[in-house]
Coordinates of C-alpha atoms in Angstrom, one line a residue:
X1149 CA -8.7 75.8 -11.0
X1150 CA -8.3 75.3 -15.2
X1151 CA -8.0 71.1 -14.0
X1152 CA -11.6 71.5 -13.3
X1153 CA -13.5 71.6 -16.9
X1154 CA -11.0 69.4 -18.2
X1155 CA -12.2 66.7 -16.1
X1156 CA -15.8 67.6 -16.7
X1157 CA -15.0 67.6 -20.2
X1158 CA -13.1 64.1 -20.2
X1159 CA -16.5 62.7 -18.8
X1160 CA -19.1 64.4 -20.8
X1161 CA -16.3 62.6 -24.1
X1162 CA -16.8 59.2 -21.8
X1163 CA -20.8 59.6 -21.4
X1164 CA -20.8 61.1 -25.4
X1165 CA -18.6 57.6 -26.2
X1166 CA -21.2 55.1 -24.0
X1167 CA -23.9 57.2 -25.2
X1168 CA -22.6 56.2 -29.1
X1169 CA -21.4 52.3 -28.4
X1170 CA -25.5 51.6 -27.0
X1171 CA -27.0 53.1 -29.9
X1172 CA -24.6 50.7 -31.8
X1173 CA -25.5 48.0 -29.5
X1174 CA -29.7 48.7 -30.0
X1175 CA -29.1 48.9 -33.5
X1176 CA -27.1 45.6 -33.5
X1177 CA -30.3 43.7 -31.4
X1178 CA -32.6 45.7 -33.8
X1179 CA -31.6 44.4 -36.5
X1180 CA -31.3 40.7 -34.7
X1181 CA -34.9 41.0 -33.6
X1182 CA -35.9 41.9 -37.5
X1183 CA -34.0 38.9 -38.4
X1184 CA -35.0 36.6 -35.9
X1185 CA -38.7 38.0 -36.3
X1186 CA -38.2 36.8 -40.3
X1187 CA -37.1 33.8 -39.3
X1188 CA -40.1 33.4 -36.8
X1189 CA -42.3 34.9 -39.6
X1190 CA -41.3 32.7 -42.4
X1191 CA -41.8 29.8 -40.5
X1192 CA -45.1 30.5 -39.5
X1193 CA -46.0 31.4 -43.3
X1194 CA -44.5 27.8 -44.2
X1195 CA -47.5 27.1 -41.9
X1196 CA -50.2 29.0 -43.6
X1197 CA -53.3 27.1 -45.0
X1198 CA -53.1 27.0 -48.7
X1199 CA -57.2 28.2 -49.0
X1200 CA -57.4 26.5 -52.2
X1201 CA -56.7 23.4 -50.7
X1202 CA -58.5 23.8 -47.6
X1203 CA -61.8 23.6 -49.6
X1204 CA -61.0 21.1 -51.8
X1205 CA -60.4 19.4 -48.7
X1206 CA -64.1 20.2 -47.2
X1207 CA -65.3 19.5 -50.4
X1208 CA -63.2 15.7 -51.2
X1209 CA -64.3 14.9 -47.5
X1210 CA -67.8 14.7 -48.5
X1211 CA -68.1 11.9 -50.8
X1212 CA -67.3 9.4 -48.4
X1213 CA -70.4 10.3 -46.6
X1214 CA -72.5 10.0 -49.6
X1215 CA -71.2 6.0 -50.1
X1216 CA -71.8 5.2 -46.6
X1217 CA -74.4 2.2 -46.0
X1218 CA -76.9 1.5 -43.0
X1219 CA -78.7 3.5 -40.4
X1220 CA -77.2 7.5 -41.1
X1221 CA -76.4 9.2 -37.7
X1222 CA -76.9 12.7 -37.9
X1223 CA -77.7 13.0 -41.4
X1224 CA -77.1 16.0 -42.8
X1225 CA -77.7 15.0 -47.1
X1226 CA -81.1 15.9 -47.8
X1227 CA -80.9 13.4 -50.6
X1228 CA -79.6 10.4 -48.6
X1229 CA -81.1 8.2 -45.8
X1230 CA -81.0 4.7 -44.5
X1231 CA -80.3 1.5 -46.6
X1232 CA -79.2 -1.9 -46.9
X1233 CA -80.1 -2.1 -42.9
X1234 CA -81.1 -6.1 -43.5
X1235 CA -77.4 -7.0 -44.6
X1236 CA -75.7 -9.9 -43.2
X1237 CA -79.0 -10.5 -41.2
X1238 CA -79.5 -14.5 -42.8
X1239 CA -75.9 -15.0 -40.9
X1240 CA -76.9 -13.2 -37.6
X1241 CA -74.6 -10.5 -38.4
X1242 CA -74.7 -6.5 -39.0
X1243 CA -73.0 -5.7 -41.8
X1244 CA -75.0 -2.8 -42.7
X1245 CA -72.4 -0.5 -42.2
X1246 CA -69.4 0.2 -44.9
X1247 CA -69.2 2.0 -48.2
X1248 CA -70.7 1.1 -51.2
X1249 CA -67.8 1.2 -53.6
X1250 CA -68.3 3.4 -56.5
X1251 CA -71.8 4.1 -58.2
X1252 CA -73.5 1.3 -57.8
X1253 CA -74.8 -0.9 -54.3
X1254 CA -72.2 -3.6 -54.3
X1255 CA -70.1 -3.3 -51.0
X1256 CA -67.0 -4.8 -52.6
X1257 CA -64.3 -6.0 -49.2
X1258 CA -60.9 -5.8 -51.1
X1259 CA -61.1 -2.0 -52.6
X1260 CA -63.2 -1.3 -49.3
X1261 CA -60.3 -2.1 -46.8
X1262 CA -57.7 -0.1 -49.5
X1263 CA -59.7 2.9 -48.7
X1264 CA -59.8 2.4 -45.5
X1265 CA -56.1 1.7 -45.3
X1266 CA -55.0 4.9 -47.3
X1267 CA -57.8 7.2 -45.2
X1268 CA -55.3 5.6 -41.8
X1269 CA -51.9 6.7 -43.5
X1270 CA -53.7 10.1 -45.1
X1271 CA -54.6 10.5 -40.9
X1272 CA -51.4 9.7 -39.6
X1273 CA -49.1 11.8 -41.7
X1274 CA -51.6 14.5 -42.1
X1275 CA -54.4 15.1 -39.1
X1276 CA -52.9 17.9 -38.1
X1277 CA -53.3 19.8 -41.4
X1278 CA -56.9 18.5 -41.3
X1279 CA -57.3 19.3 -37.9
X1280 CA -55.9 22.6 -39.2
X1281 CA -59.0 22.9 -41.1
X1282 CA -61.4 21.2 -38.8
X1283 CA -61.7 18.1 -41.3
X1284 CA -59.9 15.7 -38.8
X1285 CA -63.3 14.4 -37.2
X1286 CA -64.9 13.9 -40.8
X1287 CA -61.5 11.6 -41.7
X1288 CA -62.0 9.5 -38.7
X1289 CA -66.1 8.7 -38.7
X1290 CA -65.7 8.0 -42.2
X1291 CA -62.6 5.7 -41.4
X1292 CA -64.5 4.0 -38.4
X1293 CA -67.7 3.5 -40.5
X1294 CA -65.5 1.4 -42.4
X1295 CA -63.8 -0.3 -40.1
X1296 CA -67.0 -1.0 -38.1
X1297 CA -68.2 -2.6 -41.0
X1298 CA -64.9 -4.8 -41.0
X1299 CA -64.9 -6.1 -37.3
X1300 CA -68.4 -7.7 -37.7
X1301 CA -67.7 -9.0 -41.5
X1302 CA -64.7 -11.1 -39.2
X1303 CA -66.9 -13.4 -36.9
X1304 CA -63.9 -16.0 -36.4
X1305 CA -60.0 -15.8 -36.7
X1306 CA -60.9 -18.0 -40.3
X1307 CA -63.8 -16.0 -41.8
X1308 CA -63.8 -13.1 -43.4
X1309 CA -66.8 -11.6 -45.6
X1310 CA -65.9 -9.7 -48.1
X1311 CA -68.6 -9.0 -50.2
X1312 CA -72.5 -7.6 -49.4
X1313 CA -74.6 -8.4 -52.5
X1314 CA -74.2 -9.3 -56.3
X1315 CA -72.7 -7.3 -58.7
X1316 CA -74.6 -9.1 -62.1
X1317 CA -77.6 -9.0 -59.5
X1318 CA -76.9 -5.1 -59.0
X1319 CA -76.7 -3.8 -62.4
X1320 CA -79.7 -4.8 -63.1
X1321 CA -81.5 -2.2 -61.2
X1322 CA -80.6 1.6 -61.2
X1323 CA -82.2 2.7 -58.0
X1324 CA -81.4 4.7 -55.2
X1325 CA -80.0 2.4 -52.1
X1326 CA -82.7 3.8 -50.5
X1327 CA -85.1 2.0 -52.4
X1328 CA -83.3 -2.0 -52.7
X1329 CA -85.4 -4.1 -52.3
X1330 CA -83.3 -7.0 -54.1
X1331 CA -81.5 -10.1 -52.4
X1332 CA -78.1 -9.8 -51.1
X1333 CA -76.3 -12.3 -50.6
X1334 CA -72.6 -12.7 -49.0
X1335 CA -69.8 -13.9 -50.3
X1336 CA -66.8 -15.1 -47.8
X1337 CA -63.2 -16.5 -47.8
X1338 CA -62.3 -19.3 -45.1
X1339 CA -59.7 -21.8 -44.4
X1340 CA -61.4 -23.7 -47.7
X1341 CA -61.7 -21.2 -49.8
X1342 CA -58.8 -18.5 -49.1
X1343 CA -58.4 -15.2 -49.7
X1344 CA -55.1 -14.2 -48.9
X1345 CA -55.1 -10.8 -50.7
X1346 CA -58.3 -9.7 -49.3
X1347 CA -57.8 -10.7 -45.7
X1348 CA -54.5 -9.5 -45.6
X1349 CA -55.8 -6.0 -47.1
X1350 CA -57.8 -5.9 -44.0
X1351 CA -55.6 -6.7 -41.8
X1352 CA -53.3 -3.8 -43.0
X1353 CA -56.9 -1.4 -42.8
X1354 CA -57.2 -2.4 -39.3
X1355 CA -53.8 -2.3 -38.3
X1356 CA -53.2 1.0 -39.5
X1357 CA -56.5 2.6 -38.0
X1358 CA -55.5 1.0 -34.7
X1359 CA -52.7 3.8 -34.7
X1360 CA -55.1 5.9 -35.6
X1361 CA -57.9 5.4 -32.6
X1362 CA -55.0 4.5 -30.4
X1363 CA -54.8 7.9 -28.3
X1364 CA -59.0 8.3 -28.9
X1365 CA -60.6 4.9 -27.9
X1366 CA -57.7 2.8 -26.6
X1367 CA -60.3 -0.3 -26.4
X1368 CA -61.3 0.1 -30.0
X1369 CA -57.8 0.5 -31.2
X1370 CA -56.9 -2.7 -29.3
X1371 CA -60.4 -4.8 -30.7
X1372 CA -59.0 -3.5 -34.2
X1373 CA -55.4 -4.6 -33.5
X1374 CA -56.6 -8.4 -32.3
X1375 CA -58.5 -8.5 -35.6
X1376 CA -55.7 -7.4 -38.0
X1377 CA -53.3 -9.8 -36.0
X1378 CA -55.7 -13.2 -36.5
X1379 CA -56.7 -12.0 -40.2
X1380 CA -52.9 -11.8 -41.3
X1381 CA -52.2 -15.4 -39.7
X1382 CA -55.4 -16.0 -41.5
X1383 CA -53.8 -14.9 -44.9
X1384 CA -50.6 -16.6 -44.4
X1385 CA -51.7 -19.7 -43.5
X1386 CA -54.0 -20.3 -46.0
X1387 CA -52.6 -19.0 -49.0
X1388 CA -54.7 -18.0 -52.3
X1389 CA -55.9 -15.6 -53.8
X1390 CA -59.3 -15.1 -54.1
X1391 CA -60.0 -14.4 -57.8
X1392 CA -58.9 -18.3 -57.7
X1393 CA -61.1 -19.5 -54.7
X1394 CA -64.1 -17.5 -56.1
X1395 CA -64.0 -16.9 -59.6
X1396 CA -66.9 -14.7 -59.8
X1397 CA -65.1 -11.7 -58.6
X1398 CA -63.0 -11.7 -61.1
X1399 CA -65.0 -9.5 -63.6
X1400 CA -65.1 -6.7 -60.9
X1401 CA -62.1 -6.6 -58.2
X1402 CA -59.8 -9.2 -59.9
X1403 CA -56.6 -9.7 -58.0
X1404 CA -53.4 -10.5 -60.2
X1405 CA -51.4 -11.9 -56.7
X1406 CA -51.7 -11.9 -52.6
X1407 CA -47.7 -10.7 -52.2
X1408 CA -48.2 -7.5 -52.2
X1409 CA -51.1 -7.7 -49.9
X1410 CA -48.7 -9.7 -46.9
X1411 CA -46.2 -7.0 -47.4
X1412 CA -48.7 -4.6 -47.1
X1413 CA -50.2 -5.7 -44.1
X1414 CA -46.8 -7.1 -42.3
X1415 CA -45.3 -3.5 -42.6
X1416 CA -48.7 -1.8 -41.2
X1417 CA -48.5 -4.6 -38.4
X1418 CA -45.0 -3.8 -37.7
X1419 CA -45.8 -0.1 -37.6
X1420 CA -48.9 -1.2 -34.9
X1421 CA -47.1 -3.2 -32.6
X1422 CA -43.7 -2.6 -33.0
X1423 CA -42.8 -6.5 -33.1
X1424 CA -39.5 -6.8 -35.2
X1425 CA -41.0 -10.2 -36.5
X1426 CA -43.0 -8.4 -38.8
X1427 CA -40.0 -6.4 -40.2
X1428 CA -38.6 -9.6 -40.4
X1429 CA -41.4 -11.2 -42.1
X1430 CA -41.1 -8.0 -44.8
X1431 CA -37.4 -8.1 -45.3
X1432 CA -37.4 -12.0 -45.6
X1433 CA -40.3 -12.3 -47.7
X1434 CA -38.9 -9.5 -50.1
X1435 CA -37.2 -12.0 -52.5
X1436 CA -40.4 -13.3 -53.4
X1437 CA -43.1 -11.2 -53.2
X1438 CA -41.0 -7.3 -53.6
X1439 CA -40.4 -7.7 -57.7
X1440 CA -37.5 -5.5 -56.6
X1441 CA -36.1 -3.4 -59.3
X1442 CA -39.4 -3.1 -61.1
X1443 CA -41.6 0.0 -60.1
X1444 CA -45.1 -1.1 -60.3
X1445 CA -48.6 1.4 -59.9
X1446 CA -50.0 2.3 -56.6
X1447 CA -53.5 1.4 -56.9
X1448 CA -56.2 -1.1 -54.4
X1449 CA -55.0 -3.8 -56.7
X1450 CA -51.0 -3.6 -56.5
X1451 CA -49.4 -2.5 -53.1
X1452 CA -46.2 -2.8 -53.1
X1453 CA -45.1 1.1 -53.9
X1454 CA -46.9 1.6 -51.0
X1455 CA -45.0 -1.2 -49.0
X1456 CA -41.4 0.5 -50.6
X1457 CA -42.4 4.3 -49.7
X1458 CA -43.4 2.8 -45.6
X1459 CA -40.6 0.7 -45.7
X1460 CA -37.8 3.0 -47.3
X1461 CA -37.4 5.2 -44.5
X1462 CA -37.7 2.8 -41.3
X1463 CA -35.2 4.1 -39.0
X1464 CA -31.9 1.8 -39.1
X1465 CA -31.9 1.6 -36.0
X1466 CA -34.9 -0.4 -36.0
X1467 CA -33.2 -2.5 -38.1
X1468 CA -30.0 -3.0 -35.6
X1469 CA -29.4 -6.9 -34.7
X1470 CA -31.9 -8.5 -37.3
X1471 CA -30.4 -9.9 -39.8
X1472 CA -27.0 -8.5 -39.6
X1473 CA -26.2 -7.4 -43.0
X1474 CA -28.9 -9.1 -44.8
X1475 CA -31.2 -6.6 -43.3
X1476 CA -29.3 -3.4 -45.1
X1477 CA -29.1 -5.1 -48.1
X1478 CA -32.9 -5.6 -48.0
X1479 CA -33.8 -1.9 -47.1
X1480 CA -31.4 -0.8 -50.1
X1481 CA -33.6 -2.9 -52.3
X1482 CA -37.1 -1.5 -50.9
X1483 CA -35.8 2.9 -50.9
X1484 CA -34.3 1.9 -54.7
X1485 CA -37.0 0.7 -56.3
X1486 CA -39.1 3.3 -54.0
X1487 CA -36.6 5.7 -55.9
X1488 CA -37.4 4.3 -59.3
X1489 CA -40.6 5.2 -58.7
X1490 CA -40.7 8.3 -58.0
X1491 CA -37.7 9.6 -60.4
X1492 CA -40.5 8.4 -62.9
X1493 CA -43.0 10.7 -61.8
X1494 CA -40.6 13.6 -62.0
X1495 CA -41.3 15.4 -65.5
X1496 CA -37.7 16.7 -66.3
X1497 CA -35.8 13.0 -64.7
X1498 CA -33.9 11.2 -67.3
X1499 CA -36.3 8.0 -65.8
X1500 CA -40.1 9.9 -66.6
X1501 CA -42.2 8.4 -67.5
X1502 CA -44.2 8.6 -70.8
X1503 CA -47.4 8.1 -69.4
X1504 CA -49.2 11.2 -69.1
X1505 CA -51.3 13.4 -71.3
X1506 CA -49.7 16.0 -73.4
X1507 CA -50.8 18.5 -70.5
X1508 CA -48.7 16.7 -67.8
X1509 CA -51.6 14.3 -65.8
X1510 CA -50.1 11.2 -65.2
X1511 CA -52.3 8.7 -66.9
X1512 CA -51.9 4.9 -67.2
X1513 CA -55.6 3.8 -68.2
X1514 CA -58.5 4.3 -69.6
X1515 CA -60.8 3.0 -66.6
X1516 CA -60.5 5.2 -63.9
X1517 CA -57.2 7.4 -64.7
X1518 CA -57.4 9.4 -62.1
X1519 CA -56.7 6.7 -59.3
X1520 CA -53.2 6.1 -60.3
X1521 CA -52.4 10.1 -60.7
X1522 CA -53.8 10.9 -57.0
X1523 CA -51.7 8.1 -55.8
X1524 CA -48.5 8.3 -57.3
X1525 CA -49.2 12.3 -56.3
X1526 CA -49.8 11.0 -52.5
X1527 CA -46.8 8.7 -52.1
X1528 CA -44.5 11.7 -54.0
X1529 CA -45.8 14.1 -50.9
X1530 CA -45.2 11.4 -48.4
X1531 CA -41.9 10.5 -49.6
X1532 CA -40.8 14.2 -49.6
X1533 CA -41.6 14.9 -46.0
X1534 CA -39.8 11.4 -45.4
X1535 CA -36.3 13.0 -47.3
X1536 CA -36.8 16.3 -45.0
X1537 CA -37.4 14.4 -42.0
X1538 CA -34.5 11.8 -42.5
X1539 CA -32.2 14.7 -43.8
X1540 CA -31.9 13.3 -46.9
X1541 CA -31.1 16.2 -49.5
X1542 CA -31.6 14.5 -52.8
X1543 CA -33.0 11.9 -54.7
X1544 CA -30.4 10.8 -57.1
X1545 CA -32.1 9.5 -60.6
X1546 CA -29.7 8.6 -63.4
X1547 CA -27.3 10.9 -63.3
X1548 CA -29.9 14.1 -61.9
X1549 CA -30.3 15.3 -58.7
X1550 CA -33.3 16.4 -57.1
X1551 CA -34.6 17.7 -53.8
X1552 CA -37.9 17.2 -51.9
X1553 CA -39.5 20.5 -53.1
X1554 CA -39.2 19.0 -56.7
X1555 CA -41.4 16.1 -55.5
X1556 CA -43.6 18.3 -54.1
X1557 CA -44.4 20.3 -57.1
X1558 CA -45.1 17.1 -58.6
X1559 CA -47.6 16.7 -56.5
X1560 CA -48.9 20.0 -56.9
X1561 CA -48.9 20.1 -60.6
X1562 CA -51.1 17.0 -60.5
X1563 CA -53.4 18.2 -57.9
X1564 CA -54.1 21.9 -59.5
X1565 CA -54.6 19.6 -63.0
X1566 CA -57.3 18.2 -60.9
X1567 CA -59.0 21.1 -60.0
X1568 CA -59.1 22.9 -62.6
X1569 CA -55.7 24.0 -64.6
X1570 CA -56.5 22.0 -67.7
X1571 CA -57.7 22.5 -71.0
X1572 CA -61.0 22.0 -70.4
X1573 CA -60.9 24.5 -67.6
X1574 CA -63.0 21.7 -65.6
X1575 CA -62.7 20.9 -61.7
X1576 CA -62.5 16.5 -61.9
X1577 CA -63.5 17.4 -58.5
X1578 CA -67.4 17.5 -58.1
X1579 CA -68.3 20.6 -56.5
X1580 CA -64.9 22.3 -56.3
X1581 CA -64.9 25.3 -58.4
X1582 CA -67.4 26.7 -60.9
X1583 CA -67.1 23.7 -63.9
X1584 CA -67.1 20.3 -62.5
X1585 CA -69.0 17.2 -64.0
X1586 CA -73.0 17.7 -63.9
X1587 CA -73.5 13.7 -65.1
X1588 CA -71.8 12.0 -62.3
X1589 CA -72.1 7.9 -62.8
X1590 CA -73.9 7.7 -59.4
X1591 CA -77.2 6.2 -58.8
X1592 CA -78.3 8.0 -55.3
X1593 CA -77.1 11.5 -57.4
X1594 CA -78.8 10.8 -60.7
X1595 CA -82.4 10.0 -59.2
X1596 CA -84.6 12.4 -57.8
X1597 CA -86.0 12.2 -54.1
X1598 CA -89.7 12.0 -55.0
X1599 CA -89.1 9.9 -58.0
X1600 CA -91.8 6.9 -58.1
X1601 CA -88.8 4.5 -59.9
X1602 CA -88.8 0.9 -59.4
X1603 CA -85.4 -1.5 -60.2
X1604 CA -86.3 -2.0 -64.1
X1605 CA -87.7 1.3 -64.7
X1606 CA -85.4 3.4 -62.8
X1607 CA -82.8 3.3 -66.1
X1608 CA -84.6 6.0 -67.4
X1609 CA -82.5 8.6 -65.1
X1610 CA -79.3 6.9 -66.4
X1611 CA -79.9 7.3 -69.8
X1612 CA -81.6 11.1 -69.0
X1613 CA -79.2 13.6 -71.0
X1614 CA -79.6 15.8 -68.0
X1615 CA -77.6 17.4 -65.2
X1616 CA -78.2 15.0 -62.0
X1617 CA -80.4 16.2 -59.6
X1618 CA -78.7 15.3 -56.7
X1619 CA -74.8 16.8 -56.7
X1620 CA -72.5 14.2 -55.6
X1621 CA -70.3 16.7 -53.6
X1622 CA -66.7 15.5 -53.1
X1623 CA -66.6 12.8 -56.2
X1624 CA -63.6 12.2 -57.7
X1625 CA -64.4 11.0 -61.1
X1626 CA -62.6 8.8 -62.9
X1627 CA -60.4 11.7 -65.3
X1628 CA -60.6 13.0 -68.5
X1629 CA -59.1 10.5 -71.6
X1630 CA -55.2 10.5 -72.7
X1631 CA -55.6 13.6 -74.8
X1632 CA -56.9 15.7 -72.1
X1633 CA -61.1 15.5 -72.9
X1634 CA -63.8 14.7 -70.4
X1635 CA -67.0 13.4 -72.2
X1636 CA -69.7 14.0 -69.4
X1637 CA -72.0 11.6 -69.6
X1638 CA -73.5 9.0 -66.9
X1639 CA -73.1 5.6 -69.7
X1640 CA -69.2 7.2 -70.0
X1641 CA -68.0 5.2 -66.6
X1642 CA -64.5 5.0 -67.3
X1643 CA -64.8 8.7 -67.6
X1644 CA -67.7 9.4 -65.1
X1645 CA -67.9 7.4 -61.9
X1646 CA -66.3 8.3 -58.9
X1647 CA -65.0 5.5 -56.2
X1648 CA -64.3 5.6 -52.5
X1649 CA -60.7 5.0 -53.2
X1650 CA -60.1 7.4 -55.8
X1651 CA -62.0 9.9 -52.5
X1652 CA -59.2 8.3 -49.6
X1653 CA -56.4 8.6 -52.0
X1654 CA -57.1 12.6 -53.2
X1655 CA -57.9 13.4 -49.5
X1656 CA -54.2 12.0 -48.8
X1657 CA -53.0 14.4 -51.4
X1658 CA -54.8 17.3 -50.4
X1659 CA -54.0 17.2 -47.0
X1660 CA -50.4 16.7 -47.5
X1661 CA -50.5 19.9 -49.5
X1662 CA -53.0 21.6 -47.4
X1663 CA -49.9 24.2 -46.1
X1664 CA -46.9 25.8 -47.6
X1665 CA -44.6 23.3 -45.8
X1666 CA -44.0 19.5 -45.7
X1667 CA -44.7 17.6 -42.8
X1668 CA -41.4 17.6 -41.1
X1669 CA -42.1 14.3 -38.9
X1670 CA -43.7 11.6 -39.6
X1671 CA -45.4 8.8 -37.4
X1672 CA -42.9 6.0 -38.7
X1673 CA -40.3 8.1 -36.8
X1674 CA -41.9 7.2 -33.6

């Protein structure tokens, strides 16, 4: 009769023993479900919209509508309305869409289709963050309006307009577009008179916004696609530039050579299609048109940083059966002088570059400084998220290592410069904070609504040592000099206008940055 507890007792040691190993065992999954809930956590804050960013973004966006030409759909800018609705009308053809370049009423084609072309990449790398931020449907209107404007400046495989009025013409008015009442007359390339960089710029524009619209408006995407197809046979075919063919443009938009340009637009084309002969075309063509080894500026003029970032991280196996060898030889030479480039942007590389103010802003000239600092910045982003989503840990520059992150807060340092984290504790970003630029370089923003102005007479609100009355919301101006001073003042333009470039290129940046991660795939993976 004593057996009896003993046994009872041996169970309740069993049941006190089970009892003990599954609090041990919860404890154990606790603590996995706190790790894996960090884990879950910390990838969602890697995700979190940087709100700084996002209304920069909201902010940058805005510009482009202010440049936009012909009949306003929807228009929300009290100070805005229809203009230039006659041009291309003596040629039967509507080009009274597009985007007047910078402050004045000139629709220039070569920087034009560069804005256009950054505005597709800025899309393709980054709509989501915008669409994160409900500023994907501004980027793409804004794009089309451009590329509308491109479609109908092509009327045959050999003609392409690429400019709506004339600049000495232009300046000498200072009116709101509104108000033109001056001739404007076209200028065009053709088989005669070639353009090679300018068509070729366009092709690239339209090729890359064909990815854009592809999954939106397949028929669109395709209409844009034949056009960037004919243009770059057009280019090729007929090789000059068109500084030569047409002298004039030279004191505005001149172009220093068209190799870039066919890079440019081969790589875009290859990216559109998918047809290996345009990889081809890059990789043979490199040798006399890549200046390999030598790291040039990322600007509408000089493409081929550009062409070396797009081109550095095209997936080998693309490149399988091509050239053989010669193919790997040529993608070492496009990622190293990619890599050139960007060790030079990196403050602490044993490569940097000297060119930047005593604050840190990368600054190569006086005209318009800021276009080279948003796009060096922009290319630095995109070529980080190309190193995470290639796996490639490092970026190996004389000797230093350094990872994508580094890039990246490049890129950052640059773009908080911008907004405000200077010396003169001013946004270069009109609207963006509480100090930005009051004198903005802008016709539309420096003449009031009501104003009873004519061309001649309407100088008097350039000259006005006044706030303008208008804000030009969104302008990037051009930057502050090489010791860190802005000098606001409408007659300062180096200083004081804004472009649609300089607007493409910063809404690129921003969008890149717009989260606490990098973009971790990237449509060239595809």
């Amino acid at each position: 009769m004593e057996k009896e507890p003993y046994k009872d007792k041996r169970w309740t040691w069993r049941g006190l023993v089970l009892v003990i190993a599954a609090l041990i065992l919860a404890a154990v999954l606790f603590s996995f479900r706190k790790y894996f809930h960090r884990s879950n956590s910390s990838e969602e804050d890697t995700h979190q919209v940087v709100d700084k960013y996002a209304n920069a973004l909201s902010i940058a966006m805005q510009f482009l509508t202010f440049r936009t030409a012909g009949k306003l759909v929807n228009n929300k800018i009290a100070w805005r309305g229809d203009s230039a609705m006659g041009d291309g009308s003596e040629v039967n053809l509507d080009l009274s869409k597009g985007m007047y370049d910078a402050g004045d009423h000139v629709k220039f084609g070569f920087p034009m289709a560069f804005t256009a072309t950054v505005l597709s990449w800025a899309i393709l790398e980054y709509g989501n963050h915008m669409n994160m931020v409900k500023q994907l449907e501004n980027a793409q209107e804004s794009l089309k309006w451009i590329t509308d404007f491109l479609i109908n400046a092509h009327p045959s495989e050999n003609v392409l307009y690429i400019q709506v009025g004339e600049p000495k013409l232009d300046h000498t008015c200072w009116e709101r577009p509104e108000a033109m009442t001056g001739k404007r007359p076209l200028t065009q390339v053709n088989a005669s008179y070639p353009g090679t960089d300018v068509s070729a710029e366009s092709a690239a524009a339209m090729a890359a916004a064909s990815l854009v619209f592809k999954s939106i408006d397949s028929a669109y995407s395709g209409t844009l696609l034949k056009h960037a197809k004919q243009l770059f046979k057009f280019a090729d075919t007929y090789r000059g530039s068109y500084s030569i063919s047409i002298p004039k443009v030279k004191d505005f938009y001149n172009s220093t050579g068209f190799g870039d340009e066919l890079l440019w637009a081969a790589s875009w084309l290859y990216h559109a299609t998918g047809d290996k002969s345009y990889l081809t075309y890059v990789a043979t063509n490199g040798n006399a048109f890549a200046n390999w080894g030598n790291p040039s500026w990322f600007s509408w003029e000089n493409k081929l940083a550009g062409v070396q970032v797009l081109y550095a991280y095209i997936p080998r196996s693309s490149m399988v059966n091509l050239f053989g060898s010669k193919e790997d030889i040529s993608l070492q030479l496009y990622r190293q002088t990619a890599e050139t480039f960007l060790c030079g942007l990196l403050p602490e590389s044993p490569m940097a570059t000297s060119q930047r103010t005593t604050d840190g802003l990368l600054w190569v000239n006086q005209w318009n400084p800021m276009q080279y600092t948003v796009a060096s910045s922009f290319l630095a982003v995109v070529y980080s998220d190309y190193m995470l989503s290639s796996q490639t840990s490092n970026l190996y520059c004389s000797g230093k290592l350094y990872d994508p992150m580094e890039l990246r807060n490049f890129a950052v340092s640059q773009l908080d410069y911008i907004l405000g984290n200077n010396r003169m504790e001013m946004s270069y970003l009109v609207g963006y904070g509480s100090r930005y630029p009051q004198q903005v370089h802008h016709r539309g923003a420096s003449i009031p609504v009501d104003a009873n102005s004519n061309c001649s007479d309407g100088f008097k609100w350039l000259h006005r040592e006044h706030p303008n009355p208008n804000v030009a919301v969104g302008a990037l101006v051009g930057g502050p000099s090489l010791s860190d001073t802005y000098t606001d003042s409408r007659n300062n333009t180096k200083e004081s206008e804004p472009t649609t470039y300089n607007s493409a290129l910063i809404v690129g940046l921003i969008s890149g940055l717009i989260t606490a991660s990098s973009q971790l795939e990237s449509f060239v993976k595809n």
